[in-house]
mmCIF file with all atom_site columns, C-alpha atoms in Angstrom:
data_model
loop_
_atom_site.group_PDB
_atom_site.id
_atom_site.type_symbol
_atom_site.label_atom_id
_atom_site.label_alt_id
_atom_site.label_comp_id
_atom_site.label_asym_id
_atom_site.label_entity_id
_atom_site.label_seq_id
_atom_site.pdbx_PDB_ins_code
_atom_site.Cartn_x
_atom_site.Cartn_y
_atom_site.Cartn_z
_atom_site.occupancy
_atom_site.B_iso_or_equiv
_atom_site.pdbx_formal_charge
_atom_site.auth_seq_id
_atom_site.auth_comp_id
_atom_site.auth_asym_id
_atom_site.auth_atom_id
_atom_site.pdbx_PDB_model_num
ATOM 1   C CA . MET A 1 1   ? 12.363  97.804  25.126 1.00 88.00 ? 1229 MET A CA 1
ATOM 2   C CA . ILE A 1 2   ? 9.232   99.494  24.953 1.00 96.00 ? 1230 ILE A CA 1
ATOM 3   C CA . HIS A 1 3   ? 8.166   97.260  21.919 1.00 97.00 ? 1231 HIS A CA 1
ATOM 4   C CA . LEU A 1 4   ? 8.866   94.302  23.962 1.00 97.00 ? 1232 LEU A CA 1
ATOM 5   C CA . ALA A 1 5   ? 6.922   95.416  26.818 1.00 97.00 ? 1233 ALA A CA 1
ATOM 6   C CA . LEU A 1 6   ? 3.932   95.983  24.412 1.00 98.00 ? 1234 LEU A CA 1
ATOM 7   C CA . PHE A 1 7   ? 4.343   92.610  22.686 1.00 98.00 ? 1235 PHE A CA 1
ATOM 8   C CA . MET A 1 8   ? 4.547   90.727  25.965 1.00 98.00 ? 1236 MET A CA 1
ATOM 9   C CA . LEU A 1 9   ? 1.451   92.398  27.436 1.00 98.00 ? 1237 LEU A CA 1
ATOM 10  C CA . ILE A 1 10  ? -0.597  91.724  24.392 1.00 98.00 ? 1238 ILE A CA 1
ATOM 11  C CA . THR A 1 11  ? 0.764   88.133  24.364 1.00 98.00 ? 1239 THR A CA 1
ATOM 12  C CA . ILE A 1 12  ? -0.093  87.583  27.894 1.00 98.00 ? 1240 ILE A CA 1
ATOM 13  C CA . ALA A 1 13  ? -3.473  89.273  27.724 1.00 98.00 ? 1241 ALA A CA 1
ATOM 14  C CA . PHE A 1 14  ? -4.370  87.176  24.702 1.00 97.00 ? 1242 PHE A CA 1
ATOM 15  C CA . VAL A 1 15  ? -3.496  84.015  26.139 1.00 97.00 ? 1243 VAL A CA 1
ATOM 16  C CA . SER A 1 16  ? -5.463  84.744  29.234 1.00 97.00 ? 1244 SER A CA 1
ATOM 17  C CA . ASP A 1 17  ? -8.534  86.152  27.527 1.00 95.00 ? 1245 ASP A CA 1
ATOM 18  C CA . ALA A 1 18  ? -8.808  83.214  25.154 1.00 92.00 ? 1246 ALA A CA 1
ATOM 19  C CA . ARG A 1 19  ? -8.273  80.595  27.905 1.00 94.00 ? 1247 ARG A CA 1
ATOM 20  C CA . LYS A 1 20  ? -10.142 82.022  30.804 1.00 94.00 ? 1248 LYS A CA 1
ATOM 21  C CA . ALA A 1 21  ? -12.093 85.159  29.356 1.00 92.00 ? 1249 ALA A CA 1
ATOM 22  C CA . VAL A 1 22  ? -10.185 87.296  31.979 1.00 96.00 ? 1250 VAL A CA 1
ATOM 23  C CA . ILE A 1 23  ? -7.462  89.754  31.620 1.00 97.00 ? 1251 ILE A CA 1
ATOM 24  C CA . PRO A 1 24  ? -5.715  89.867  34.938 1.00 97.00 ? 1252 PRO A CA 1
ATOM 25  C CA . ASN A 1 25  ? -5.824  93.128  36.992 1.00 97.00 ? 1253 ASN A CA 1
ATOM 26  C CA . LYS A 1 26  ? -2.127  92.089  37.857 1.00 98.00 ? 1254 LYS A CA 1
ATOM 27  C CA . LEU A 1 27  ? -1.216  92.102  34.096 1.00 98.00 ? 1255 LEU A CA 1
ATOM 28  C CA . THR A 1 28  ? -2.961  95.433  33.162 1.00 98.00 ? 1256 THR A CA 1
ATOM 29  C CA . ILE A 1 29  ? -1.775  97.241  36.510 1.00 98.00 ? 1257 ILE A CA 1
ATOM 30  C CA . CYS A 1 30  ? 1.815   96.037  35.878 1.00 97.00 ? 1258 CYS A CA 1
ATOM 31  C CA . GLY A 1 31  ? 1.767   97.080  32.179 1.00 98.00 ? 1259 GLY A CA 1
ATOM 32  C CA . THR A 1 32  ? 0.616   100.498 33.075 1.00 98.00 ? 1260 THR A CA 1
ATOM 33  C CA . ILE A 1 33  ? 3.237   101.015 35.876 1.00 98.00 ? 1261 ILE A CA 1
ATOM 34  C CA . ILE A 1 34  ? 6.036   99.598  33.588 1.00 97.00 ? 1262 ILE A CA 1
ATOM 35  C CA . GLY A 1 35  ? 4.866   102.074 30.859 1.00 98.00 ? 1263 GLY A CA 1
ATOM 36  C CA . LEU A 1 36  ? 5.042   104.984 33.293 1.00 98.00 ? 1264 LEU A CA 1
ATOM 37  C CA . MET A 1 37  ? 8.244   104.022 34.658 1.00 97.00 ? 1265 MET A CA 1
ATOM 38  C CA . ILE A 1 38  ? 9.970   103.387 31.482 1.00 97.00 ? 1266 ILE A CA 1
ATOM 39  C CA . HIS A 1 39  ? 8.990   106.755 30.156 1.00 98.00 ? 1267 HIS A CA 1
ATOM 40  C CA . ALA A 1 40  ? 9.714   108.693 33.498 1.00 98.00 ? 1268 ALA A CA 1
ATOM 41  C CA . PHE A 1 41  ? 13.509  107.294 33.720 1.00 97.00 ? 1269 PHE A CA 1
ATOM 42  C CA . ALA A 1 42  ? 13.989  107.797 29.978 1.00 97.00 ? 1270 ALA A CA 1
ATOM 43  C CA . GLU A 1 43  ? 12.327  111.149 29.492 1.00 97.00 ? 1271 GLU A CA 1
ATOM 44  C CA . GLY A 1 44  ? 11.910  112.561 32.957 1.00 98.00 ? 1272 GLY A CA 1
ATOM 45  C CA . TRP A 1 45  ? 8.741   114.616 33.669 1.00 98.00 ? 1273 TRP A CA 1
ATOM 46  C CA . SER A 1 46  ? 7.843   114.921 29.931 1.00 98.00 ? 1274 SER A CA 1
ATOM 47  C CA . GLY A 1 47  ? 8.012   111.066 29.677 1.00 98.00 ? 1275 GLY A CA 1
ATOM 48  C CA . LEU A 1 48  ? 5.699   110.597 32.639 1.00 98.00 ? 1276 LEU A CA 1
ATOM 49  C CA . PHE A 1 49  ? 3.191   113.007 31.139 1.00 98.00 ? 1277 PHE A CA 1
ATOM 50  C CA . PHE A 1 50  ? 3.513   111.289 27.747 1.00 98.00 ? 1278 PHE A CA 1
ATOM 51  C CA . ALA A 1 51  ? 2.627   108.101 29.560 1.00 98.00 ? 1279 ALA A CA 1
ATOM 52  C CA . LEU A 1 52  ? 0.030   109.446 31.763 1.00 98.00 ? 1280 LEU A CA 1
ATOM 53  C CA . VAL A 1 53  ? -1.823  111.024 28.729 1.00 98.00 ? 1281 VAL A CA 1
ATOM 54  C CA . GLY A 1 54  ? -1.721  107.777 26.871 1.00 98.00 ? 1282 GLY A CA 1
ATOM 55  C CA . ALA A 1 55  ? -3.049  105.611 30.047 1.00 98.00 ? 1283 ALA A CA 1
ATOM 56  C CA . ILE A 1 56  ? -5.763  108.236 30.497 1.00 98.00 ? 1284 ILE A CA 1
ATOM 57  C CA . THR A 1 57  ? -6.854  108.188 26.993 1.00 98.00 ? 1285 THR A CA 1
ATOM 58  C CA . GLY A 1 58  ? -6.791  104.463 26.691 1.00 97.00 ? 1286 GLY A CA 1
ATOM 59  C CA . PHE A 1 59  ? -8.908  104.122 29.956 1.00 98.00 ? 1287 PHE A CA 1
ATOM 60  C CA . ALA A 1 60  ? -11.251 106.870 29.432 1.00 97.00 ? 1288 ALA A CA 1
ATOM 61  C CA . VAL A 1 61  ? -12.266 106.244 25.758 1.00 95.00 ? 1289 VAL A CA 1
ATOM 62  C CA . LEU A 1 62  ? -13.004 102.538 26.228 1.00 95.00 ? 1290 LEU A CA 1
ATOM 63  C CA . LEU A 1 63  ? -14.916 103.221 29.441 1.00 95.00 ? 1291 LEU A CA 1
ATOM 64  C CA . LEU A 1 64  ? -17.722 104.586 27.351 1.00 91.00 ? 1292 LEU A CA 1
ATOM 65  C CA . LEU A 1 65  ? -17.945 101.088 25.359 1.00 89.00 ? 1293 LEU A CA 1
ATOM 66  C CA . TYR A 1 66  ? -17.813 99.299  28.654 1.00 92.00 ? 1294 TYR A CA 1
ATOM 67  C CA . PHE A 1 67  ? -20.886 101.332 29.879 1.00 88.00 ? 1295 PHE A CA 1
ATOM 68  C CA . PHE A 1 68  ? -22.592 99.999  26.786 1.00 78.00 ? 1296 PHE A CA 1
ATOM 69  C CA . GLY A 1 69  ? -21.750 96.554  27.370 1.00 80.00 ? 1297 GLY A CA 1
ATOM 70  C CA . ALA A 1 70  ? -19.668 96.405  24.348 1.00 83.00 ? 1298 ALA A CA 1
ATOM 71  C CA . LEU A 1 71  ? -16.430 94.978  26.211 1.00 89.00 ? 1299 LEU A CA 1
ATOM 72  C CA . GLY A 1 72  ? -15.291 94.133  29.406 1.00 92.00 ? 1300 GLY A CA 1
ATOM 73  C CA . ALA A 1 73  ? -13.396 95.960  32.231 1.00 96.00 ? 1301 ALA A CA 1
ATOM 74  C CA . GLY A 1 74  ? -10.270 94.181  31.528 1.00 97.00 ? 1302 GLY A CA 1
ATOM 75  C CA . ASP A 1 75  ? -10.302 95.491  27.846 1.00 97.00 ? 1303 ASP A CA 1
ATOM 76  C CA . VAL A 1 76  ? -10.502 98.919  29.249 1.00 97.00 ? 1304 VAL A CA 1
ATOM 77  C CA . LYS A 1 77  ? -7.618  98.403  31.871 1.00 98.00 ? 1305 LYS A CA 1
ATOM 78  C CA . LEU A 1 78  ? -5.369  96.850  29.016 1.00 98.00 ? 1306 LEU A CA 1
ATOM 79  C CA . PHE A 1 79  ? -5.903  99.898  26.802 1.00 98.00 ? 1307 PHE A CA 1
ATOM 80  C CA . ALA A 1 80  ? -4.782  102.006 29.809 1.00 98.00 ? 1308 ALA A CA 1
ATOM 81  C CA . ALA A 1 81  ? -1.488  99.951  29.951 1.00 98.00 ? 1309 ALA A CA 1
ATOM 82  C CA . ILE A 1 82  ? -1.161  100.222 26.142 1.00 98.00 ? 1310 ILE A CA 1
ATOM 83  C CA . GLY A 1 83  ? -1.495  103.973 26.392 1.00 98.00 ? 1311 GLY A CA 1
ATOM 84  C CA . ALA A 1 84  ? 1.057   104.096 29.201 1.00 98.00 ? 1312 ALA A CA 1
ATOM 85  C CA . ILE A 1 85  ? 3.508   102.108 27.211 1.00 98.00 ? 1313 ILE A CA 1
ATOM 86  C CA . MET A 1 86  ? 3.046   103.503 23.755 1.00 98.00 ? 1314 MET A CA 1
ATOM 87  C CA . GLY A 1 87  ? 1.208   106.958 24.186 1.00 98.00 ? 1315 GLY A CA 1
ATOM 88  C CA . PHE A 1 88  ? -1.812  108.754 22.971 1.00 98.00 ? 1316 PHE A CA 1
ATOM 89  C CA . THR A 1 89  ? -1.450  108.439 19.246 1.00 98.00 ? 1317 THR A CA 1
ATOM 90  C CA . PHE A 1 90  ? -0.655  104.735 19.414 1.00 98.00 ? 1318 PHE A CA 1
ATOM 91  C CA . VAL A 1 91  ? -3.577  103.993 21.813 1.00 98.00 ? 1319 VAL A CA 1
ATOM 92  C CA . ILE A 1 92  ? -6.195  105.942 19.696 1.00 98.00 ? 1320 ILE A CA 1
ATOM 93  C CA . GLN A 1 93  ? -4.887  104.239 16.574 1.00 98.00 ? 1321 GLN A CA 1
ATOM 94  C CA . SER A 1 94  ? -5.078  100.982 18.089 1.00 98.00 ? 1322 SER A CA 1
ATOM 95  C CA . MET A 1 95  ? -8.530  101.551 19.385 1.00 98.00 ? 1323 MET A CA 1
ATOM 96  C CA . LEU A 1 96  ? -9.660  102.401 16.014 1.00 98.00 ? 1324 LEU A CA 1
ATOM 97  C CA . TYR A 1 97  ? -7.969  99.480  14.257 1.00 98.00 ? 1325 TYR A CA 1
ATOM 98  C CA . ALA A 1 98  ? -9.371  97.094  17.099 1.00 98.00 ? 1326 ALA A CA 1
ATOM 99  C CA . ILE A 1 99  ? -13.161 98.390  16.790 1.00 96.00 ? 1327 ILE A CA 1
ATOM 100 C CA . LEU A 1 100 ? -12.691 98.041  12.828 1.00 97.00 ? 1328 LEU A CA 1
ATOM 101 C CA . CYS A 1 101 ? -11.417 94.483  13.362 1.00 97.00 ? 1329 CYS A CA 1
ATOM 102 C CA . ALA A 1 102 ? -14.132 93.546  15.949 1.00 95.00 ? 1330 ALA A CA 1
ATOM 103 C CA . GLY A 1 103 ? -16.825 94.928  13.396 1.00 91.00 ? 1331 GLY A CA 1
ATOM 104 C CA . VAL A 1 104 ? -15.209 92.656  10.796 1.00 95.00 ? 1332 VAL A CA 1
ATOM 105 C CA . ILE A 1 105 ? -15.158 89.573  13.052 1.00 94.00 ? 1333 ILE A CA 1
ATOM 106 C CA . GLY A 1 106 ? -18.771 90.375  14.245 1.00 87.00 ? 1334 GLY A CA 1
ATOM 107 C CA . ILE A 1 107 ? -20.229 90.784  10.837 1.00 88.00 ? 1335 ILE A CA 1
ATOM 108 C CA . GLY A 1 108 ? -18.400 87.359  9.863  1.00 89.00 ? 1336 GLY A CA 1
ATOM 109 C CA . LEU A 1 109 ? -19.943 85.615  12.906 1.00 86.00 ? 1337 LEU A CA 1
ATOM 110 C CA . LEU A 1 110 ? -23.377 86.979  11.960 1.00 83.00 ? 1338 LEU A CA 1
ATOM 111 C CA . PHE A 1 111 ? -23.098 85.651  8.597  1.00 85.00 ? 1339 PHE A CA 1
ATOM 112 C CA . LEU A 1 112 ? -21.874 82.090  10.074 1.00 81.00 ? 1340 LEU A CA 1
ATOM 113 C CA . GLN A 1 113 ? -24.756 82.075  12.462 1.00 81.00 ? 1341 GLN A CA 1
ATOM 114 C CA . LYS A 1 114 ? -27.299 83.356  10.005 1.00 81.00 ? 1342 LYS A CA 1
ATOM 115 C CA . GLN A 1 115 ? -28.257 86.166  12.323 1.00 78.00 ? 1343 GLN A CA 1
ATOM 116 C CA . VAL A 1 116 ? -27.569 89.189  9.778  1.00 75.00 ? 1344 VAL A CA 1
ATOM 117 C CA . VAL A 1 117 ? -31.179 90.317  9.267  1.00 77.00 ? 1345 VAL A CA 1
ATOM 118 C CA . ALA A 1 118 ? -32.329 89.730  12.889 1.00 79.00 ? 1346 ALA A CA 1
ATOM 119 C CA . THR A 1 119 ? -29.374 91.874  14.211 1.00 74.00 ? 1347 THR A CA 1
ATOM 120 C CA . GLY A 1 120 ? -29.694 94.556  11.649 1.00 75.00 ? 1348 GLY A CA 1
ATOM 121 C CA . GLN A 1 121 ? -33.431 94.810  12.462 1.00 79.00 ? 1349 GLN A CA 1
ATOM 122 C CA . LYS A 1 122 ? -32.444 95.380  16.244 1.00 77.00 ? 1350 LYS A CA 1
ATOM 123 C CA . LEU A 1 123 ? -29.827 97.826  15.295 1.00 73.00 ? 1351 LEU A CA 1
ATOM 124 C CA . ALA A 1 124 ? -32.133 99.901  13.175 1.00 80.00 ? 1352 ALA A CA 1
ATOM 125 C CA . THR A 1 125 ? -34.844 99.878  15.913 1.00 78.00 ? 1353 THR A CA 1
ATOM 126 C CA . TRP A 1 126 ? -32.221 100.996 18.498 1.00 75.00 ? 1354 TRP A CA 1
ATOM 127 C CA . LEU A 1 127 ? -30.820 103.790 16.225 1.00 77.00 ? 1355 LEU A CA 1
ATOM 128 C CA . ILE A 1 128 ? -34.438 105.160 15.150 1.00 81.00 ? 1356 ILE A CA 1
ATOM 129 C CA . SER A 1 129 ? -35.458 105.213 18.918 1.00 77.00 ? 1357 SER A CA 1
ATOM 130 C CA . PHE A 1 130 ? -32.319 107.225 19.795 1.00 74.00 ? 1358 PHE A CA 1
ATOM 131 C CA . VAL A 1 131 ? -32.322 109.465 16.818 1.00 79.00 ? 1359 VAL A CA 1
ATOM 132 C CA . THR A 1 132 ? -35.926 110.234 16.594 1.00 83.00 ? 1360 THR A CA 1
ATOM 133 C CA . TYR A 1 133 ? -37.087 110.158 20.159 1.00 77.00 ? 1361 TYR A CA 1
ATOM 134 C CA . HIS A 1 134 ? -33.870 110.892 21.849 1.00 73.00 ? 1362 HIS A CA 1
ATOM 135 C CA . ASP A 1 135 ? -34.409 107.785 24.039 1.00 70.00 ? 1363 ASP A CA 1
ATOM 136 C CA . LEU A 1 136 ? -31.057 106.865 25.831 1.00 69.00 ? 1364 LEU A CA 1
ATOM 137 C CA . ASP A 1 137 ? -32.791 103.888 27.554 1.00 72.00 ? 1365 ASP A CA 1
ATOM 138 C CA . CYS A 1 138 ? -32.754 102.081 24.240 1.00 66.00 ? 1366 CYS A CA 1
ATOM 139 C CA . LEU A 1 139 ? -28.932 102.425 24.001 1.00 60.00 ? 1367 LEU A CA 1
ATOM 140 C CA . LEU A 1 140 ? -28.637 101.235 27.603 1.00 64.00 ? 1368 LEU A CA 1
ATOM 141 C CA . SER A 1 141 ? -30.828 98.226  26.759 1.00 66.00 ? 1369 SER A CA 1
ATOM 142 C CA . MET A 1 142 ? -28.111 97.013  24.558 1.00 62.00 ? 1370 MET A CA 1
ATOM 143 C CA . LYS A 1 143 ? -26.264 95.915  27.480 1.00 60.00 ? 1371 LYS A CA 1
ATOM 144 C CA . ARG A 1 144 ? -29.323 93.790  28.629 1.00 63.00 ? 1372 ARG A CA 1
ATOM 145 C CA . GLN A 1 145 ? -29.822 92.065  25.509 1.00 65.00 ? 1373 GLN A CA 1
ATOM 146 C CA . ASN A 1 146 ? -28.477 88.570  24.646 1.00 66.00 ? 1374 ASN A CA 1
ATOM 147 C CA . ASN A 1 147 ? -25.941 89.823  21.910 1.00 64.00 ? 1375 ASN A CA 1
ATOM 148 C CA . LEU A 1 148 ? -23.330 87.851  19.971 1.00 66.00 ? 1376 LEU A CA 1
ATOM 149 C CA . LYS A 1 149 ? -20.157 88.084  22.043 1.00 76.00 ? 1377 LYS A CA 1
ATOM 150 C CA . PHE A 1 150 ? -16.409 87.092  21.420 1.00 87.00 ? 1378 PHE A CA 1
ATOM 151 C CA . PRO A 1 151 ? -13.211 88.047  23.214 1.00 91.00 ? 1379 PRO A CA 1
ATOM 152 C CA . PHE A 1 152 ? -12.386 91.642  22.267 1.00 94.00 ? 1380 PHE A CA 1
ATOM 153 C CA . MET A 1 153 ? -8.749  90.508  22.409 1.00 96.00 ? 1381 MET A CA 1
ATOM 154 C CA . TYR A 1 154 ? -9.261  88.795  18.944 1.00 96.00 ? 1382 TYR A CA 1
ATOM 155 C CA . ALA A 1 155 ? -9.804  92.217  17.586 1.00 97.00 ? 1383 ALA A CA 1
ATOM 156 C CA . VAL A 1 156 ? -7.009  93.961  19.810 1.00 98.00 ? 1384 VAL A CA 1
ATOM 157 C CA . VAL A 1 157 ? -4.177  91.845  18.555 1.00 98.00 ? 1385 VAL A CA 1
ATOM 158 C CA . PRO A 1 158 ? -4.673  92.671  14.896 1.00 98.00 ? 1386 PRO A CA 1
ATOM 159 C CA . GLY A 1 159 ? -5.585  96.313  15.932 1.00 98.00 ? 1387 GLY A CA 1
ATOM 160 C CA . VAL A 1 160 ? -2.388  96.843  17.862 1.00 98.00 ? 1388 VAL A CA 1
ATOM 161 C CA . GLY A 1 161 ? -0.325  94.846  15.335 1.00 98.00 ? 1389 GLY A CA 1
ATOM 162 C CA . LEU A 1 162 ? -1.750  97.008  12.372 1.00 98.00 ? 1390 LEU A CA 1
ATOM 163 C CA . THR A 1 163 ? -1.074  100.175 14.443 1.00 98.00 ? 1391 THR A CA 1
ATOM 164 C CA . TRP A 1 164 ? 2.649   99.004  15.336 1.00 98.00 ? 1392 TRP A CA 1
ATOM 165 C CA . TYR A 1 165 ? 3.169   97.880  11.567 1.00 97.00 ? 1393 TYR A CA 1
ATOM 166 C CA . TYR A 1 166 ? 2.125   101.261 10.152 1.00 97.00 ? 1394 TYR A CA 1
ATOM 167 C CA . SER A 1 167 ? 3.979   103.296 13.048 1.00 97.00 ? 1395 SER A CA 1
ATOM 168 C CA . PHE A 1 168 ? 7.297   101.645 13.029 1.00 95.00 ? 1396 PHE A CA 1
ATOM 169 C CA . LEU A 1 169 ? 7.913   99.911  9.634  1.00 90.00 ? 1397 LEU A CA 1
#
């Protein structure tokens, strides 16, 4: 049942994000509540704690990426729901796989649009400013830049799929 809830959540979020560039609050809130309820009913207080830790982890970690403009608020709330449904370890692994998948997709898009050199120069400038001068404003300025963007769900689906595959098969 828990796996069905996860797959339904991811499928609906993917379709919504691909069509409208929005992951609805109703979906993420329902996903989080369902995860909390399933674990609370099945395992009692320890199950509720398991789901809460997963939800808080999914939300808090991706909130940092949201502040830098790397992804939208819907993605943050979606990972809270994934964490509530699947727990701490699964949500951390899913995040890592999704970020790796996003990197591969992003590099592929940069090659297709022939922006690899220009983007590499921007990133090097930001990194040097941050490391050398400890300039946090340079990191925040990334959010204001006109950067290459694509729906993070394109990376979340394979990220969650890989995590599920390696966790349960």
